[in-house]
Amino acid sequence: MASFLNDLVRVGFSKVAIIIFGVGTSVATARLLTPEQNGVIATLLVYPSLFMVLGSMGIRQSTTYFVGKEIFNIDRIRQAVTQIWLITSFISMIICFFLFYFLSKNIPDYTLVFVSISCIPFSLHNTYCSGIFLGKNEIKEFNKINWIPNFVTFIGTILLIYLFNLEILGAMLAFLCGHLAIFIALTIKGENLKINSFHFESEVIKKMLSLGMVYASALLIISLNYKIDVVLLENLSTSYELGIYSKGVSIVEYLWQIPMLFSSIVFARSAVSKDGNAFSVKVAHLLRLSLIAVSLIAIFLILFSKPIILLLYGKQFLDSVSVMQVLLPGVVLLTIFKVMNMDLAGKGKPWIAMKSMILPLFLNIGINFYFIPLYGSDGAALSSLITYSLASFFFLHFYSKETGIPIKTILHYKKSDFEPLWQVWHKVSLKLKK
């Protein structure tokens, strides 16, 4: 438990930095650009973000699994991952460009598209490297650098938009610089991917892709549930509505950093855990704590959503208030999935997530087609609320069946649930006094 708590404290500081700089970037683009321009930025980010998931081919997860189980030598795994990275980066960039060309209607300049898709190889590189860190259970090392993209993006956004007046191009260049910065940091540390020989690791690649494709399919379906509303808003509504929606979502999504505070730890330790059932019981414990924390913050955001939006984004984004209020209950429920999926993914069972998300995805598309023309950004938020809730209930059911832990036991609170919070608080207090 002591080791676990040490990891938790380290991850906590990293996640706080990610939230602060992420929100800072969102505030900067809202204050310096119009809702329509923010809508264009959301469009430019949606396809690359999907291909950062699909293009990863689940290699981060399968790398964590293979490294953690010591199935192959670490040098062979690193060589195989490098070869996969070079191939997937090229293919992902090409496909992503054609998606922009054929499906996007609000791109003012294709220079923006080239900047956007240039992020893909750096993002994939960083994702693949993180799988090696997690598989080796190097939580401390991983969290020393994973806040860098948000920090550089935040600074770059202010400099390029405010000082150089580059507007949308400045925002996209800042996003690219964020991914490039952690790539450089990994290179300096000597933890980057690189070709050590011309030997093609076909055996390792085949086995990694065999498991990775299952992860990739699951991650794609999950990501589509989060992103499909942006794609449909762009095609069924206006850039203004998309900009309003993106700002409402940007605050709400940071609530997921609370359960994600535990996710890296859960994933890494599950991959090397000797007693899977006992670890699942611990994950259920973490879920109960996460639900309390997320619910309390969500209630606060609902009650004070209007002054929060006005303070952060200004009057031009006042319509984002209703988007945030509608989304919040669904985000609270989806905490169930966010926490517990990392346990099953770490055990090499990503198909459980796929089963839970596939029906809500199709339902999400259908509801969006109906609601977006009628209600714009609020319609997209309502669709997400319905499908997030449904996916959470599905996943809780499947997780219970897979682990053999009754739903009642998973959600039942005990006095002992709160003991780790006091231990963490004690550790944080000691660190702050030093």
Short mmCIF file of N, CA and C in Angstrom, two decimals, residues 223-302:
data_model
loop_
_atom_site.label_atom_id
_atom_site.label_comp_id
_atom_site.label_asym_id
_atom_site.label_seq_id
_atom_site.Cartn_x
_atom_site.Cartn_y
_atom_site.Cartn_z
N SER A 223 -13.27 6.23 -28.38
CA SER A 223 -12.97 7.58 -28.84
C SER A 223 -14.08 8.14 -29.73
N LEU A 224 -14.66 7.29 -30.56
CA LEU A 224 -15.76 7.74 -31.41
C LEU A 224 -16.96 8.18 -30.57
N ASN A 225 -17.19 7.48 -29.46
CA ASN A 225 -18.27 7.90 -28.57
C ASN A 225 -18.03 9.31 -28.03
N TYR A 226 -16.74 9.67 -27.83
CA TYR A 226 -16.42 11.01 -27.34
C TYR A 226 -16.37 12.05 -28.45
N LYS A 227 -15.99 11.64 -29.67
CA LYS A 227 -15.69 12.60 -30.74
C LYS A 227 -16.73 12.70 -31.84
N ILE A 228 -17.62 11.71 -31.94
CA ILE A 228 -18.54 11.69 -33.08
C ILE A 228 -19.45 12.91 -33.08
N ASP A 229 -19.76 13.45 -31.89
CA ASP A 229 -20.61 14.63 -31.82
C ASP A 229 -19.93 15.84 -32.46
N VAL A 230 -18.60 15.92 -32.36
CA VAL A 230 -17.86 17.02 -33.00
C VAL A 230 -17.93 16.89 -34.51
N VAL A 231 -17.73 15.68 -35.01
CA VAL A 231 -17.81 15.44 -36.46
C VAL A 231 -19.19 15.79 -36.98
N LEU A 232 -20.23 15.35 -36.28
CA LEU A 232 -21.60 15.58 -36.74
C LEU A 232 -22.01 17.04 -36.57
N LEU A 233 -21.55 17.68 -35.51
CA LEU A 233 -21.85 19.11 -35.34
C LEU A 233 -21.28 19.93 -36.49
N GLU A 234 -20.06 19.58 -36.92
CA GLU A 234 -19.46 20.33 -38.02
C GLU A 234 -20.28 20.21 -39.29
N ASN A 235 -20.84 19.03 -39.53
CA ASN A 235 -21.57 18.79 -40.78
C ASN A 235 -23.06 19.11 -40.70
N LEU A 236 -23.63 19.10 -39.49
CA LEU A 236 -25.07 19.31 -39.35
C LEU A 236 -25.43 20.67 -38.76
N SER A 237 -24.40 21.41 -38.28
CA SER A 237 -24.67 22.70 -37.65
C SER A 237 -23.64 23.72 -38.11
N THR A 238 -23.30 24.67 -37.25
CA THR A 238 -22.41 25.76 -37.63
C THR A 238 -21.13 25.74 -36.80
N SER A 239 -20.13 26.49 -37.26
CA SER A 239 -18.88 26.61 -36.50
C SER A 239 -19.12 27.25 -35.14
N TYR A 240 -20.10 28.14 -35.08
CA TYR A 240 -20.43 28.77 -33.79
C TYR A 240 -20.89 27.72 -32.79
N GLU A 241 -21.85 26.87 -33.19
CA GLU A 241 -22.36 25.83 -32.29
C GLU A 241 -21.25 24.86 -31.88
N LEU A 242 -20.35 24.56 -32.81
CA LEU A 242 -19.24 23.67 -32.50
C LEU A 242 -18.28 24.33 -31.50
N GLY A 243 -18.04 25.63 -31.68
CA GLY A 243 -17.19 26.34 -30.74
C GLY A 243 -17.79 26.39 -29.35
N ILE A 244 -19.11 26.63 -29.28
CA ILE A 244 -19.82 26.64 -28.00
C ILE A 244 -19.74 25.27 -27.33
N TYR A 245 -19.94 24.23 -28.12
CA TYR A 245 -19.90 22.87 -27.58
C TYR A 245 -18.50 22.52 -27.08
N SER A 246 -17.48 22.89 -27.83
CA SER A 246 -16.10 22.54 -27.46
C SER A 246 -15.70 23.15 -26.13
N LYS A 247 -16.18 24.37 -25.84
CA LYS A 247 -15.83 25.00 -24.58
C LYS A 247 -16.61 24.39 -23.41
N GLY A 248 -17.86 24.02 -23.63
CA GLY A 248 -18.62 23.35 -22.58
C GLY A 248 -18.01 22.01 -22.23
N VAL A 249 -17.57 21.30 -23.24
CA VAL A 249 -16.95 19.98 -23.04
C VAL A 249 -15.58 20.11 -22.38
N SER A 250 -14.84 21.15 -22.72
CA SER A 250 -13.44 21.26 -22.27
C SER A 250 -13.33 21.27 -20.75
N ILE A 251 -14.27 21.93 -20.08
CA ILE A 251 -14.24 21.95 -18.61
C ILE A 251 -14.66 20.61 -18.06
N VAL A 252 -15.75 20.08 -18.59
CA VAL A 252 -16.33 18.83 -18.08
C VAL A 252 -15.35 17.67 -18.21
N GLU A 253 -14.64 17.59 -19.34
CA GLU A 253 -13.74 16.46 -19.56
C GLU A 253 -12.60 16.40 -18.56
N TYR A 254 -12.26 17.54 -17.97
CA TYR A 254 -11.18 17.51 -16.97
C TYR A 254 -11.60 16.83 -15.68
N LEU A 255 -12.91 16.61 -15.50
CA LEU A 255 -13.34 15.80 -14.36
C LEU A 255 -12.79 14.38 -14.47
N TRP A 256 -12.55 13.92 -15.69
CA TRP A 256 -12.03 12.57 -15.89
C TRP A 256 -10.58 12.46 -15.45
N GLN A 257 -9.94 13.58 -15.19
CA GLN A 257 -8.59 13.51 -14.66
C GLN A 257 -8.59 12.98 -13.22
N ILE A 258 -9.75 13.06 -12.56
CA ILE A 258 -9.83 12.54 -11.19
C ILE A 258 -9.71 11.02 -11.20
N PRO A 259 -10.56 10.30 -11.96
CA PRO A 259 -10.31 8.85 -12.04
C PRO A 259 -9.03 8.51 -12.78
N MET A 260 -8.64 9.37 -13.75
CA MET A 260 -7.40 9.10 -14.45
C MET A 260 -6.19 9.30 -13.54
N LEU A 261 -6.40 9.97 -12.41
CA LEU A 261 -5.37 10.05 -11.39
C LEU A 261 -4.93 8.65 -10.98
N PHE A 262 -5.86 7.72 -11.01
CA PHE A 262 -5.57 6.34 -10.63
C PHE A 262 -5.27 5.44 -11.82
N SER A 263 -5.67 5.85 -13.02
CA SER A 263 -5.68 4.91 -14.14
C SER A 263 -4.29 4.40 -14.52
N SER A 264 -3.29 5.29 -14.56
CA SER A 264 -1.94 4.85 -14.92
C SER A 264 -1.42 3.83 -13.93
N ILE A 265 -1.71 4.07 -12.65
CA ILE A 265 -1.29 3.14 -11.61
C ILE A 265 -2.03 1.82 -11.76
N VAL A 266 -3.35 1.90 -11.96
CA VAL A 266 -4.17 0.70 -12.10
C VAL A 266 -3.68 -0.13 -13.27
N PHE A 267 -3.45 0.53 -14.42
CA PHE A 267 -3.06 -0.20 -15.62
C PHE A 267 -1.71 -0.89 -15.43
N ALA A 268 -0.73 -0.15 -14.94
CA ALA A 268 0.60 -0.72 -14.79
C ALA A 268 0.62 -1.84 -13.78
N ARG A 269 -0.01 -1.66 -12.65
CA ARG A 269 0.04 -2.69 -11.62
C ARG A 269 -0.84 -3.88 -11.98
N SER A 270 -1.89 -3.67 -12.73
CA SER A 270 -2.70 -4.80 -13.17
C SER A 270 -1.93 -5.66 -14.14
N ALA A 271 -1.11 -5.05 -14.98
CA ALA A 271 -0.34 -5.80 -15.97
C ALA A 271 0.65 -6.75 -15.32
N VAL A 272 1.13 -6.41 -14.12
CA VAL A 272 2.12 -7.27 -13.46
C VAL A 272 1.54 -7.94 -12.21
N SER A 273 0.24 -7.77 -11.97
CA SER A 273 -0.37 -8.29 -10.76
C SER A 273 -0.42 -9.81 -10.78
N LYS A 274 -0.10 -10.42 -9.64
CA LYS A 274 -0.13 -11.87 -9.51
C LYS A 274 -1.52 -12.37 -9.10
N ASP A 275 -2.28 -11.54 -8.40
CA ASP A 275 -3.61 -11.92 -7.94
C ASP A 275 -4.62 -10.96 -8.56
N GLY A 276 -5.14 -11.34 -9.72
CA GLY A 276 -6.02 -10.46 -10.47
C GLY A 276 -7.30 -10.12 -9.74
N ASN A 277 -7.90 -11.10 -9.05
CA ASN A 277 -9.17 -10.85 -8.38
C ASN A 277 -9.00 -9.88 -7.22
N ALA A 278 -7.91 -10.05 -6.45
CA ALA A 278 -7.66 -9.14 -5.33
C ALA A 278 -7.43 -7.72 -5.82
N PHE A 279 -6.76 -7.60 -6.96
CA PHE A 279 -6.52 -6.28 -7.51
C PHE A 279 -7.83 -5.64 -7.98
N SER A 280 -8.74 -6.44 -8.54
CA SER A 280 -10.04 -5.92 -8.98
C SER A 280 -10.83 -5.37 -7.80
N VAL A 281 -10.70 -6.01 -6.65
CA VAL A 281 -11.36 -5.50 -5.44
C VAL A 281 -10.81 -4.12 -5.09
N LYS A 282 -9.48 -3.93 -5.24
CA LYS A 282 -8.88 -2.63 -4.97
C LYS A 282 -9.38 -1.58 -5.97
N VAL A 283 -9.55 -2.00 -7.21
CA VAL A 283 -10.03 -1.07 -8.24
C VAL A 283 -11.45 -0.64 -7.92
N ALA A 284 -12.28 -1.56 -7.45
CA ALA A 284 -13.64 -1.21 -7.04
C ALA A 284 -13.62 -0.19 -5.91
N HIS A 285 -12.66 -0.36 -5.02
CA HIS A 285 -12.46 0.60 -3.92
C HIS A 285 -12.14 1.98 -4.49
N LEU A 286 -11.21 2.04 -5.46
CA LEU A 286 -10.85 3.31 -6.08
C LEU A 286 -12.03 3.94 -6.80
N LEU A 287 -12.87 3.10 -7.41
CA LEU A 287 -14.05 3.61 -8.10
C LEU A 287 -14.97 4.34 -7.12
N ARG A 288 -15.20 3.74 -5.99
CA ARG A 288 -16.11 4.37 -5.02
C ARG A 288 -15.59 5.73 -4.57
N LEU A 289 -14.29 5.83 -4.36
CA LEU A 289 -13.71 7.12 -3.99
C LEU A 289 -13.81 8.13 -5.14
N SER A 290 -13.56 7.66 -6.35
CA SER A 290 -13.61 8.54 -7.52
C SER A 290 -15.02 9.08 -7.74
N LEU A 291 -16.03 8.23 -7.55
CA LEU A 291 -17.41 8.65 -7.75
C LEU A 291 -17.79 9.78 -6.79
N ILE A 292 -17.33 9.69 -5.56
CA ILE A 292 -17.62 10.76 -4.59
C ILE A 292 -16.97 12.07 -5.03
N ALA A 293 -15.68 12.00 -5.37
CA ALA A 293 -14.95 13.20 -5.76
C ALA A 293 -15.53 13.83 -7.01
N VAL A 294 -15.79 13.03 -8.03
CA VAL A 294 -16.34 13.55 -9.29
C VAL A 294 -17.74 14.13 -9.07
N SER A 295 -18.55 13.46 -8.28
CA SER A 295 -19.92 13.92 -8.04
C SER A 295 -19.93 15.26 -7.32
N LEU A 296 -19.08 15.42 -6.33
CA LEU A 296 -19.04 16.68 -5.58
C LEU A 296 -18.63 17.84 -6.48
N ILE A 297 -17.60 17.62 -7.29
CA ILE A 297 -17.15 18.68 -8.21
C ILE A 297 -18.21 18.96 -9.27
N ALA A 298 -18.89 17.91 -9.74
CA ALA A 298 -19.94 18.08 -10.75
C ALA A 298 -21.10 18.92 -10.19
N ILE A 299 -21.48 18.67 -8.96
CA ILE A 299 -22.55 19.46 -8.32
C ILE A 299 -22.14 20.92 -8.24
N PHE A 300 -20.89 21.16 -7.85
CA PHE A 300 -20.37 22.53 -7.78
C PHE A 300 -20.43 23.20 -9.16
N LEU A 301 -20.01 22.47 -10.19
CA LEU A 301 -20.01 23.04 -11.55
C LEU A 301 -21.42 23.33 -12.05
N ILE A 302 -22.37 22.47 -11.71
CA ILE A 302 -23.76 22.70 -12.12
C ILE A 302 -24.31 23.96 -11.45
#
